Amino acid sequence: MFNALYLELFVVLLGVLMLLAESFIGRHTNRVYIALGGAVGLLVVLFLTSVSGVPPEAASWPAWNFYSPDPQAKIFKQIALAITILVLLMASDFIPVLTKFLPAEHPNAGIGEFFALPVFICAGLMWMASAVHFLMIFVAIELVTITFYILVAYQRRNLLSLEAGVKYLILGALSTGILVYGITWIYGVTGSFHLETIALRLPDVAEGDGKALLFGFGLVLIGILFKVGAAPFHIWIPDVYQGAAAPVTALLSVGSKAAGVIVLLRVLECGFASPMLRAELATALQWFAALTLLVGNLAALPQSNAKRLLAYSSIAHAGFVLMAVASVFGSELTGPAIAFYLGAYLLMTALAFHVLTLVTASTGSDEISAFNGLSSRSPFLAFAMTVALLSLAGVPLTVGFFGKLLVFIPAIQAGMLPLVIIGALGVAAGLYYYLKILRAMFWLLPEEGSHIKIGKVSIAVLSVLATLILGLGVLPLPLMGLVGYY
Amino acid sequence: MLNVAFWIFTFLMVFFAVMVIAHRNPVSNALSLVMAFLCLAALFFTLDAGFIGIIQILVYAGAVMVLFLFIIMLLDLKTERGRRINSSLFFGGLLMSGAMAYLVAAVVLRSKISERPLPPLAVAKIDDVREVGMALFTAHNLPFQVIGVLLLAATVGVVLLSRKEIR
């Protein structure tokens, strides 16, 4: 059995190797090989994840106090690894845009780091997925967030990117402060950072210090919901998603969200040990979920920038996930449903952002108007984007449909009818705003008629993703088995 | 005696923390922050955490604040002094911080933490500094290593974002 603790170690080593690679290859060597090498390395780790666990000779290590290699953590690690691999491949298509906005001495400068930093983020996401100790949760979240500050502000000659970086930095720091303040309250009341120990002590403590506990857990909840991008802590999302490079946005919207969700689930599982906290937190979650669904779906309607539209759509998807999270004690299907939803979300978001990356690299714009007449400029890209958008909207015969179906089931089982109705309205609104991009691709005439060239690797990636979305949309059983339905 | 010192330094710290945002001159802000850090260090001393107090002074009041002051002096921030406060933002901020203060006060007043007897501090077999070192390198080794990765990524980022031309 492969020691689970070494998984992240391998990823970090891979990141360091990718950083060093630039010193050993020539100035004019194509940097794409660094990204491809990184993707292959992560693929190996992805395989190792499925055979990882606690080997008996290492069972006494103190590190297991902070780190849990349970099946749920494995699924979320695989999500983190898969999206990082896809983002690396996406990033190699983004080089033409990146070089335009980097103050570089020679054309290849600053590209290698753009590939290496997502790998460090991936390590952080994997640590978040396994963290069962508030110290570990905190340092892993900080590793992810601080590296994202850099990546978001990466295109230094692009004002939008700089603005996004500054906004993310300030709001991210505020949310970190809130998270830490909440953790100190929980520690003050229970005397422990370890989630299991806290859960054991909660019933005794909750009588006298219920309000203090509620305050602590409430603040932690806010801190995590900020990372997940739930309303009303979503204000940063549209600006940051728009300003960041498209591959970074994809990583932010899938990786950061998925890892935030598993931390949320672990903290909730701990807090639910006290019946008082369970009732209060479940109510709060339902409100947050309803608000997130409304804000995400309604605010997406008037957007004219494709990245901004996808940003609001990512808020809406966070709402669907939260709807399932809110039902965590009314149904046993919640865990697998959330993992399935995030797995499906990974496929369709990666596909949509990869097409967006290619379109931006060719037209230099990420407005919806850049998609005008895409069906004649590149029928393949138009087809791939159509699959991604239909799946994001939750149309049958795509994996997105089953994702939505599976998160509605636990919500109905838990008897949260108002939330289910809001969710159904959200799905209907979603159809409309995704159609806006479809309309631009198929009905509007292109502003410039140039044909879009696509590399072989990108064609392969796009085809695999589109096939998976359609295939799993007809037969979702393989993915359901992977996330633990049976 | 230490208890009295604790309260004195607490009030001083809160006072200087308010000064950080109340002053209009950036240099005064930064110096108030230094004072707040020093009071925090003093708080650690009154709580028998001498080593953390010293680190607080060395790292925050010393190194970090010198950097802050350097940057402020280099940038010559005169615009801040002339800027008018937007009244709706001011009252919005006041409302939010007031609500937060009310919440904290309500929680603290109802809490029974202060009535609970504190467990006595364990008698140290080794001195403070070694105790911290032992905790970092044995029981808490994993998060400590993660911070190492974080610092590496941050260093790479600083180089990338601050160089005039990336090489």
XYZ file of C-alpha atoms in Angstrom:
653
model
C 0.000 0.000 0.000
C 1.274 3.446 -0.925
C 1.703 5.825 2.020
C -0.935 8.537 1.526
C 1.307 11.213 3.065
C 3.729 10.881 0.151
C 1.093 11.902 -2.413
C 1.368 15.612 -1.656
C 5.114 15.271 -1.233
C 5.339 13.952 -4.799
C 3.220 16.809 -6.078
C 5.405 19.393 -4.330
C 8.553 17.727 -5.670
C 7.051 17.813 -9.145
C 6.373 21.541 -8.713
C 9.961 22.182 -7.624
C 11.260 20.166 -10.598
C 9.087 22.233 -12.938
C 10.493 25.439 -11.408
C 14.044 24.161 -11.826
C 13.451 22.869 -15.356
C 13.721 26.384 -16.763
C 17.325 26.689 -15.567
C 18.381 23.609 -17.475
C 16.658 24.064 -20.815
C 17.608 26.691 -23.356
C 16.007 30.098 -23.605
C 14.264 29.284 -26.837
C 13.095 25.779 -26.023
C 9.332 25.556 -26.116
C 7.973 25.795 -22.559
C 4.957 23.629 -23.406
C 7.036 20.566 -22.514
C 7.171 21.719 -18.875
C 3.371 21.746 -18.756
C 3.116 18.364 -20.468
C 5.709 16.880 -18.110
C 3.801 18.266 -15.143
C 0.546 16.809 -16.453
C 2.127 13.376 -16.868
C 3.613 13.553 -13.363
C 0.246 14.486 -11.862
C -1.363 11.635 -13.806
C 1.008 9.236 -12.028
C 0.020 10.729 -8.660
C -3.641 10.424 -9.674
C -3.098 6.708 -10.157
C -1.165 6.426 -6.866
C -4.033 8.141 -5.029
C -6.335 5.223 -5.702
C -3.901 2.738 -4.101
C -2.904 4.981 -1.181
C -3.606 4.394 2.500
C -1.918 3.990 5.870
C 0.810 1.342 5.711
C 1.075 -0.528 9.043
C 4.697 0.463 9.678
C 3.787 4.165 9.472
C 0.597 3.961 11.527
C 2.167 5.566 14.600
C 3.303 8.754 12.849
C 1.996 11.927 14.516
C 1.096 13.285 11.074
C -2.096 11.177 10.995
C -3.403 13.480 13.697
C -3.716 16.166 11.034
C -4.321 14.101 7.974
C -6.982 11.560 7.105
C -6.643 9.296 4.056
C -10.345 8.286 4.042
C -12.248 7.475 0.803
C -13.937 10.890 0.720
C -10.547 12.628 0.857
C -9.373 10.383 -1.993
C -12.254 11.440 -4.248
C -11.624 15.122 -3.616
C -7.887 14.641 -4.178
C -8.640 13.034 -7.503
C -10.833 16.015 -8.396
C -7.970 18.384 -7.474
C -5.432 16.392 -9.492
C -7.716 16.029 -12.519
C -8.511 19.742 -12.734
C -4.831 20.665 -12.300
C -3.863 18.336 -15.157
C -6.551 19.883 -17.363
C -5.495 23.392 -16.325
C -1.860 22.686 -17.235
C -2.949 21.562 -20.699
C -5.213 24.608 -20.950
C -2.362 26.890 -19.822
C -0.137 25.704 -22.656
C -2.775 27.053 -25.072
C -2.813 30.331 -23.137
C 0.869 31.179 -23.765
C 0.189 33.654 -26.639
C -2.087 35.755 -24.404
C 0.240 35.479 -21.424
C 3.345 36.715 -23.255
C 1.387 39.774 -24.362
C 0.761 40.840 -20.765
C 4.092 39.911 -19.131
C 6.912 42.449 -18.788
C 9.476 39.887 -19.920
C 13.084 40.128 -21.037
C 12.639 37.397 -23.630
C 9.469 35.781 -24.993
C 9.760 32.630 -22.875
C 10.312 34.355 -19.510
C 7.746 33.801 -16.789
C 6.017 30.914 -18.563
C 7.551 28.078 -16.544
C 6.380 29.596 -13.260
C 2.877 29.942 -14.664
C 2.876 26.144 -15.038
C 4.587 25.375 -11.717
C 2.383 27.456 -9.395
C -0.845 25.497 -10.168
C 1.018 22.349 -9.092
C 1.688 23.899 -5.671
C -1.978 24.866 -5.507
C -2.837 21.253 -6.284
C -0.739 20.099 -3.321
C -2.589 22.597 -1.122
C -5.979 21.403 -2.389
C -4.989 17.803 -1.628
C -3.917 18.748 1.886
C -7.228 20.565 2.352
C -9.080 17.407 1.279
C -7.333 15.391 3.988
C -7.179 17.986 6.774
C -8.903 16.935 9.993
C -7.245 19.469 12.276
C -7.894 23.216 12.293
C -4.156 23.999 12.093
C -3.857 21.844 8.988
C -7.043 23.282 7.498
C -5.675 26.780 8.017
C -2.198 26.261 6.559
C -3.550 24.297 3.579
C -6.161 26.966 2.806
C -3.464 29.635 3.061
C -1.133 27.746 0.716
C -3.923 27.614 -1.860
C -5.099 31.198 -1.389
C -1.691 32.886 -1.334
C -0.585 31.042 -4.467
C -3.845 32.096 -6.106
C -3.161 35.774 -5.249
C -0.008 35.464 -7.349
C -1.649 33.655 -10.239
C -4.633 36.016 -10.381
C -2.380 39.089 -10.631
C 0.014 37.280 -12.978
C -0.680 39.273 -16.173
C 1.010 42.391 -14.858
C 0.421 44.550 -17.920
C -3.301 43.825 -17.830
C -5.102 46.309 -15.562
C -8.066 43.965 -15.027
C -5.713 41.269 -13.785
C -4.018 43.644 -11.333
C -7.369 44.912 -10.070
C -8.541 41.336 -9.599
C -5.349 40.504 -7.705
C -5.703 43.427 -5.302
C -9.402 42.760 -4.673
C -8.788 39.071 -4.077
C -5.882 39.856 -1.749
C -7.839 42.275 0.431
C -11.084 40.299 0.614
C -9.181 37.015 0.963
C -7.197 38.416 3.890
C -10.433 39.576 5.534
C -12.005 36.137 5.143
C -8.875 34.493 6.545
C -9.105 36.797 9.551
C -12.719 35.777 10.104
C -11.844 32.087 9.762
C -8.992 32.326 12.273
C -11.123 34.310 14.718
C -13.753 31.582 14.564
C -11.144 28.875 15.106
C -9.806 30.664 18.204
C -13.333 30.778 19.691
C -13.803 27.058 19.084
C -10.387 26.377 20.603
C -11.136 28.636 23.551
C -14.307 26.730 24.363
C -13.245 23.154 23.628
C -9.467 23.320 24.123
C -8.651 21.442 20.939
C -7.941 21.979 17.232
C -8.560 18.363 16.319
C -11.996 17.939 14.745
C -12.673 14.526 16.296
C -11.635 15.671 19.774
C -13.789 18.784 19.406
C -16.769 16.631 18.383
C -16.275 14.487 21.505
C -16.180 17.498 23.812
C -19.019 19.428 22.168
C -21.986 17.846 24.015
C -20.463 18.714 27.423
C -19.479 22.229 26.458
C -22.613 23.166 24.521
C -24.746 23.664 27.655
C -22.861 26.540 29.239
C -21.079 28.018 26.246
C -23.532 27.339 23.447
C -23.492 30.922 22.200
C -19.708 31.083 22.129
C -19.578 27.821 20.178
C -22.223 29.000 17.758
C -20.272 32.219 17.244
C -17.073 30.286 16.546
C -18.681 27.834 14.150
C -20.594 30.651 12.443
C -17.385 32.569 11.768
C -15.623 29.450 10.467
C -18.628 28.773 8.245
C -18.379 32.302 6.809
C -14.646 31.918 6.218
C -15.133 28.666 4.294
C -18.207 29.851 2.374
C -16.094 32.759 1.146
C -13.686 30.272 -0.446
C -16.562 28.247 -1.884
C -18.056 31.425 -3.353
C -21.488 31.346 -1.733
C -23.709 34.403 -1.449
C -23.524 36.825 0.360
C -19.750 36.274 0.376
C -19.518 36.116 -3.416
C -18.777 39.805 -4.140
C -15.186 39.067 -5.135
C -15.999 36.314 -7.616
C -17.087 38.168 -10.792
C -14.187 40.648 -10.751
C -11.547 38.081 -9.850
C -12.793 35.497 -12.360
C -12.885 38.123 -15.096
C -9.440 39.526 -14.344
C -7.567 36.249 -13.911
C -6.213 34.255 -16.841
C -8.783 31.737 -18.120
C -6.871 28.611 -16.932
C -6.425 30.184 -13.484
C -10.144 30.929 -13.374
C -10.896 27.300 -14.189
C -8.639 26.109 -11.369
C -10.147 28.666 -9.003
C -13.714 27.718 -9.820
C -13.302 23.928 -9.637
C -10.329 23.260 -7.351
C -10.913 25.932 -4.766
C -14.635 25.201 -4.651
C -14.294 21.415 -4.317
C -11.645 21.636 -1.601
C -13.705 24.260 0.244
C -16.720 21.941 0.134
C -14.896 19.017 1.734
C -13.498 21.262 4.487
C -17.053 22.528 4.994
C -18.372 18.963 5.244
C -15.715 17.995 7.787
C -16.309 21.066 9.961
C -20.086 20.527 9.794
C -19.721 16.861 10.706
C -17.780 17.991 13.754
C -20.269 20.748 14.669
C -23.252 18.442 14.241
C -22.080 16.459 17.292
C -24.060 18.995 19.320
C -27.835 18.961 18.612
C -28.120 22.688 19.298
C -25.388 23.529 16.772
C -26.883 21.067 14.302
C -30.241 22.828 14.262
C -28.744 26.317 13.990
C -26.114 25.486 11.370
C -28.580 23.528 9.213
C -30.961 26.511 9.151
C -28.135 28.903 8.301
C -26.975 26.630 5.483
C -30.442 26.506 3.960
C -30.577 30.314 3.880
C -27.117 30.557 2.365
C -27.997 27.944 -0.257
C -31.233 29.716 -1.216
C -29.504 33.096 -1.430
C -26.633 31.656 -3.469
C -29.006 30.007 -5.940
C -30.938 33.249 -6.393
C -27.925 35.546 -6.697
C -25.959 33.257 -8.995
C -28.751 32.557 -11.420
C -30.385 35.999 -11.515
C -27.196 38.068 -11.660
C -25.893 35.926 -14.543
C -28.780 36.996 -16.774
C -27.528 40.474 -17.877
C -23.810 39.599 -18.287
C -22.083 40.281 -21.593
C -18.612 38.980 -20.730
C -18.184 35.220 -21.063
C -15.882 34.900 -18.061
C -18.199 37.000 -15.886
C -21.122 34.876 -17.000
C -19.237 31.719 -16.078
C -18.332 33.377 -12.750
C -21.993 33.884 -11.861
C -22.747 30.409 -13.144
C -20.077 29.092 -10.755
C -21.883 30.885 -7.905
C -25.098 29.198 -9.021
C -23.369 25.806 -9.044
C -22.041 26.494 -5.539
C -25.698 27.037 -4.647
C -26.688 23.588 -5.926
C -23.822 22.011 -3.972
C -24.849 23.925 -0.834
C -28.402 22.699 -1.309
C -27.041 19.166 -0.967
C -24.764 20.189 1.915
C -27.759 21.631 3.785
C -29.447 18.224 3.601
C -26.419 16.503 5.118
C -28.382 15.250 8.114
C -31.653 14.499 6.382
C -30.256 12.027 3.900
C -27.460 9.500 3.510
C -26.995 10.242 -0.174
C -25.501 13.690 0.414
C -21.785 12.819 0.335
C -21.822 10.866 -2.952
C -24.247 13.361 -4.527
C -21.900 16.273 -3.801
C -18.878 14.360 -5.101
C -20.778 13.392 -8.272
C -21.901 16.979 -8.806
C -18.368 18.302 -8.404
C -16.981 15.596 -10.702
C -19.496 16.548 -13.385
C -18.823 20.241 -12.743
C -15.100 19.577 -13.233
C -15.650 18.034 -16.688
C -17.949 20.731 -18.026
C -16.083 23.691 -16.511
C -12.758 22.424 -17.839
C -14.301 22.009 -21.291
C -15.953 25.450 -21.289
C -12.803 27.206 -20.074
C -10.584 25.342 -22.530
C -12.740 26.530 -25.429
C -12.752 30.017 -23.913
C -8.945 29.908 -23.676
C -8.642 28.965 -27.356
C -11.126 31.647 -28.414
C -9.359 34.286 -26.286
C -5.962 33.260 -27.657
C -7.318 33.672 -31.193
C -9.436 36.830 -30.855
C -7.836 38.517 -27.837
C -11.204 39.017 -26.173
C -13.294 37.155 -23.633
C -16.556 38.975 -24.313
C -19.517 36.880 -25.475
C -19.196 38.709 -28.815
C -15.871 36.909 -29.314
C -17.951 33.764 -29.794
C -19.942 35.307 -32.661
C -20.110 32.912 -35.577
C -17.855 30.357 -33.929
C -19.777 27.603 -35.712
C -18.328 28.749 -39.030
C -14.877 29.690 -37.716
C -14.340 26.385 -35.938
C -17.218 23.885 -35.951
C -15.316 21.620 -33.554
C -14.942 24.325 -30.888
C -18.570 25.346 -31.313
C -19.641 21.731 -30.812
C -17.443 21.334 -27.698
C -18.750 24.575 -26.195
C -22.332 23.506 -26.920
C -21.794 20.240 -25.043
C -20.230 22.106 -22.105
C -23.004 24.716 -21.922
C -25.849 22.199 -22.225
C -24.248 20.185 -19.446
C -23.779 23.287 -17.265
C -27.448 24.065 -17.816
C -28.393 20.512 -16.831
C -30.007 19.353 -20.066
C -30.756 15.587 -20.212
C -28.259 13.285 -21.966
C -25.395 15.248 -20.413
C -23.630 14.494 -17.138
C -24.780 17.850 -15.752
C -28.368 16.582 -15.796
C -27.542 13.656 -13.512
C -25.489 15.949 -11.286
C -28.512 18.200 -10.739
C -30.841 15.222 -10.331
C -28.621 13.659 -7.681
C -28.338 16.838 -5.570
C -32.103 17.372 -5.707
C -32.807 13.876 -4.309
C -31.230 14.360 -0.843
C -32.768 17.841 -0.623
C -36.230 16.364 -1.264
C -35.553 13.516 1.174
C -34.605 16.056 3.839
C -37.907 17.823 3.209
C -36.506 21.213 2.178
C -39.269 22.068 -0.270
C -38.773 25.867 -0.512
C -35.115 25.305 -1.327
C -35.979 22.691 -3.959
C -38.393 25.122 -5.628
C -35.741 27.873 -5.699
C -33.304 25.353 -7.144
C -35.757 24.381 -9.895
C -36.261 28.066 -10.761
C -32.480 28.428 -10.877
C -32.208 25.595 -13.401
C -34.792 27.323 -15.600
C -32.961 30.671 -15.423
C -29.707 28.861 -16.216
C -31.093 27.611 -19.523
C -31.628 31.189 -20.613
C -28.209 32.661 -19.936
C -26.248 29.723 -21.305
C -28.320 30.054 -24.476
C -26.843 33.536 -24.924
C -23.457 32.042 -25.800
C -25.122 29.385 -28.001
C -26.950 32.126 -29.861
C -23.712 34.030 -30.457
C -22.005 30.891 -31.765
C -24.702 29.735 -34.162
C -26.886 32.690 -35.136
C -24.662 35.773 -35.122
C -22.155 36.620 -37.831
C -18.452 36.653 -36.932
C -16.777 40.039 -36.462
C -13.609 38.652 -37.998
C -13.629 35.612 -40.205
C -10.337 34.014 -39.267
C -10.293 30.279 -38.757
C -9.145 29.135 -35.303
C -6.190 26.756 -35.273
C -6.126 24.105 -32.543
C -3.173 21.969 -31.481
C -3.329 18.174 -31.465
C -3.165 17.895 -27.668
C -6.038 20.349 -27.274
C -8.163 18.459 -29.805
C -7.529 15.262 -27.849
C -8.378 16.901 -24.497
C -11.541 18.550 -25.829
C -12.703 15.333 -27.497
C -12.136 13.272 -24.351
C -13.985 15.797 -22.178
C -16.937 16.098 -24.586
C -17.136 12.306 -24.912
C -17.079 11.893 -21.141
C -19.824 14.488 -20.671
C -22.081 12.868 -23.260
C -21.141 9.294 -22.335
C -21.696 9.764 -18.612
C -24.878 11.625 -19.507
C -26.243 8.417 -21.034
C -24.670 5.972 -18.603
C -23.645 7.692 -15.328
C -22.897 4.437 -13.476
C -19.057 4.521 -13.766
C -18.842 7.982 -12.168
C -21.474 7.011 -9.578
C -19.360 4.013 -8.647
C -16.266 6.183 -8.392
C -17.852 8.630 -5.941
C -19.206 5.889 -3.699
C -22.853 5.281 -4.600
C -22.303 1.535 -4.502
C 0.456 42.130 39.738
C 0.655 40.391 36.349
C -3.114 40.535 36.151
C -3.037 44.330 36.424
C -0.338 44.494 33.758
C -2.482 42.304 31.518
C -5.365 44.761 31.623
C -3.158 47.816 31.197
C -1.547 46.383 28.085
C -4.879 45.190 26.717
C -6.312 48.695 26.849
C -3.150 50.196 25.426
C -3.224 47.702 22.582
C -6.833 48.441 21.705
C -6.104 52.172 21.894
C -3.193 51.925 19.462
C -5.126 49.586 17.190
C -7.827 52.248 16.881
C -5.124 54.848 16.233
C -3.900 52.748 13.288
C -7.094 53.478 11.403
C -7.951 56.848 12.989
C -4.780 58.759 12.031
C -4.591 60.374 8.590
C -0.807 60.312 8.334
C 0.526 56.932 7.084
C 3.679 57.173 9.180
C 1.616 57.686 12.354
C -0.518 54.702 11.330
C 2.530 52.502 10.991
C 4.021 53.694 14.293
C 0.715 53.047 16.064
C 0.802 49.544 14.622
C 4.324 49.106 16.067
C 2.966 50.174 19.469
C 0.041 47.744 19.156
C 2.475 44.934 18.354
C 4.664 45.860 21.330
C 1.637 45.809 23.654
C 0.673 42.418 22.253
C 4.203 41.200 22.998
C 3.804 42.505 26.544
C 0.521 40.570 26.783
C 2.367 37.381 25.899
C 4.908 38.139 28.652
C 2.157 38.568 31.236
C 0.774 35.193 30.125
C 4.134 33.478 30.781
C 4.823 32.999 27.083
C 8.170 34.806 27.027
C 9.528 33.222 23.861
C 6.482 34.095 21.776
C 6.666 37.637 23.174
C 10.268 37.995 22.020
C 9.454 36.567 18.587
C 6.541 38.993 18.350
C 8.909 41.915 18.947
C 11.670 40.613 16.667
C 9.518 39.604 13.724
C 6.497 41.884 13.755
C 7.522 45.015 15.643
C 11.028 44.745 14.202
C 11.388 43.314 10.743
C 7.893 43.619 9.311
C 7.305 47.136 10.574
C 10.665 48.448 9.360
C 9.663 47.189 5.916
C 6.271 48.906 6.222
C 7.876 52.207 7.185
C 10.416 51.937 4.389
C 7.687 51.451 1.806
C 5.560 54.271 3.213
C 8.496 56.693 3.181
C 9.556 55.632 -0.317
C 6.077 55.978 -1.781
C 5.449 59.408 -0.204
C 1.714 58.923 0.295
C 0.367 62.468 0.452
C -2.937 61.696 -1.239
C -4.251 59.892 1.813
C -4.155 63.064 3.910
C -6.291 65.111 1.553
C -8.887 62.429 0.871
C -12.379 63.062 2.141
C -14.267 60.310 3.852
C -17.338 59.140 1.997
C -20.075 59.514 4.598
C -22.229 56.600 3.427
C -19.192 54.298 3.481
C -18.270 55.656 6.900
C -21.698 54.950 8.381
C -21.865 51.587 6.635
C -18.537 50.629 8.162
C -19.646 51.955 11.535
C -22.826 49.877 11.317
C -20.959 46.691 10.414
C -18.258 47.087 13.045
C -20.908 48.069 15.587
C -22.916 44.943 14.812
C -19.781 42.810 15.109
C -18.829 44.484 18.404
C -22.352 43.864 19.716
C -22.117 40.184 18.745
C -18.739 39.747 20.395
C -19.915 41.561 23.528
C -23.094 39.473 23.727
C -21.138 36.255 23.357
C -18.482 37.255 25.891
C -21.026 38.395 28.474
C -23.033 35.189 28.250
C -20.032 32.912 28.093
C -19.036 30.960 31.163
C -15.486 30.363 30.002
C -14.093 32.799 32.554
C -15.835 30.973 35.423
C -14.264 27.669 34.534
C -11.037 26.971 36.442
C -8.106 26.900 34.063
C -5.974 23.763 34.034
C -2.575 24.525 35.583
C 0.284 24.951 33.153
C 2.348 21.795 32.783
C 5.696 22.030 34.515
C 8.249 22.350 31.737
C 11.003 19.753 31.627
C 12.931 21.765 29.076
C 13.015 25.508 28.466
C 10.554 27.504 26.396
C 12.494 27.706 23.165
C 13.198 24.003 23.039
C 9.591 23.249 23.873
C 8.476 25.247 20.825
C 11.095 23.534 18.704
C 9.995 20.104 19.887
C 6.351 20.907 19.131
C 7.202 22.164 15.645
C 9.447 19.296 14.629
C 7.665 16.341 16.225
C 3.920 16.578 16.849
C 3.179 19.482 14.485
C 5.664 18.587 11.798
C 3.172 18.190 8.945
C 1.570 21.685 9.083
C 5.072 23.085 9.616
C 6.225 21.517 6.342
C 3.144 22.848 4.556
C 4.136 26.352 5.666
C 7.505 25.687 4.053
C 5.796 24.993 0.716
C 3.681 28.118 1.209
C 6.798 30.256 1.718
C 8.400 28.773 -1.397
C 5.356 29.608 -3.518
C 5.165 33.096 -1.983
C 8.860 33.730 -2.700
C 8.438 32.724 -6.335
C 5.415 35.028 -6.506
C 7.219 38.011 -5.022
C 10.026 37.674 -7.559
C 7.539 37.360 -10.414
C 5.355 40.277 -9.362
C 8.069 42.725 -8.303
C 10.824 42.430 -10.910
C 10.794 45.131 -13.521
C 11.416 42.569 -16.243
C 10.967 38.860 -15.685
C 14.045 36.941 -16.722
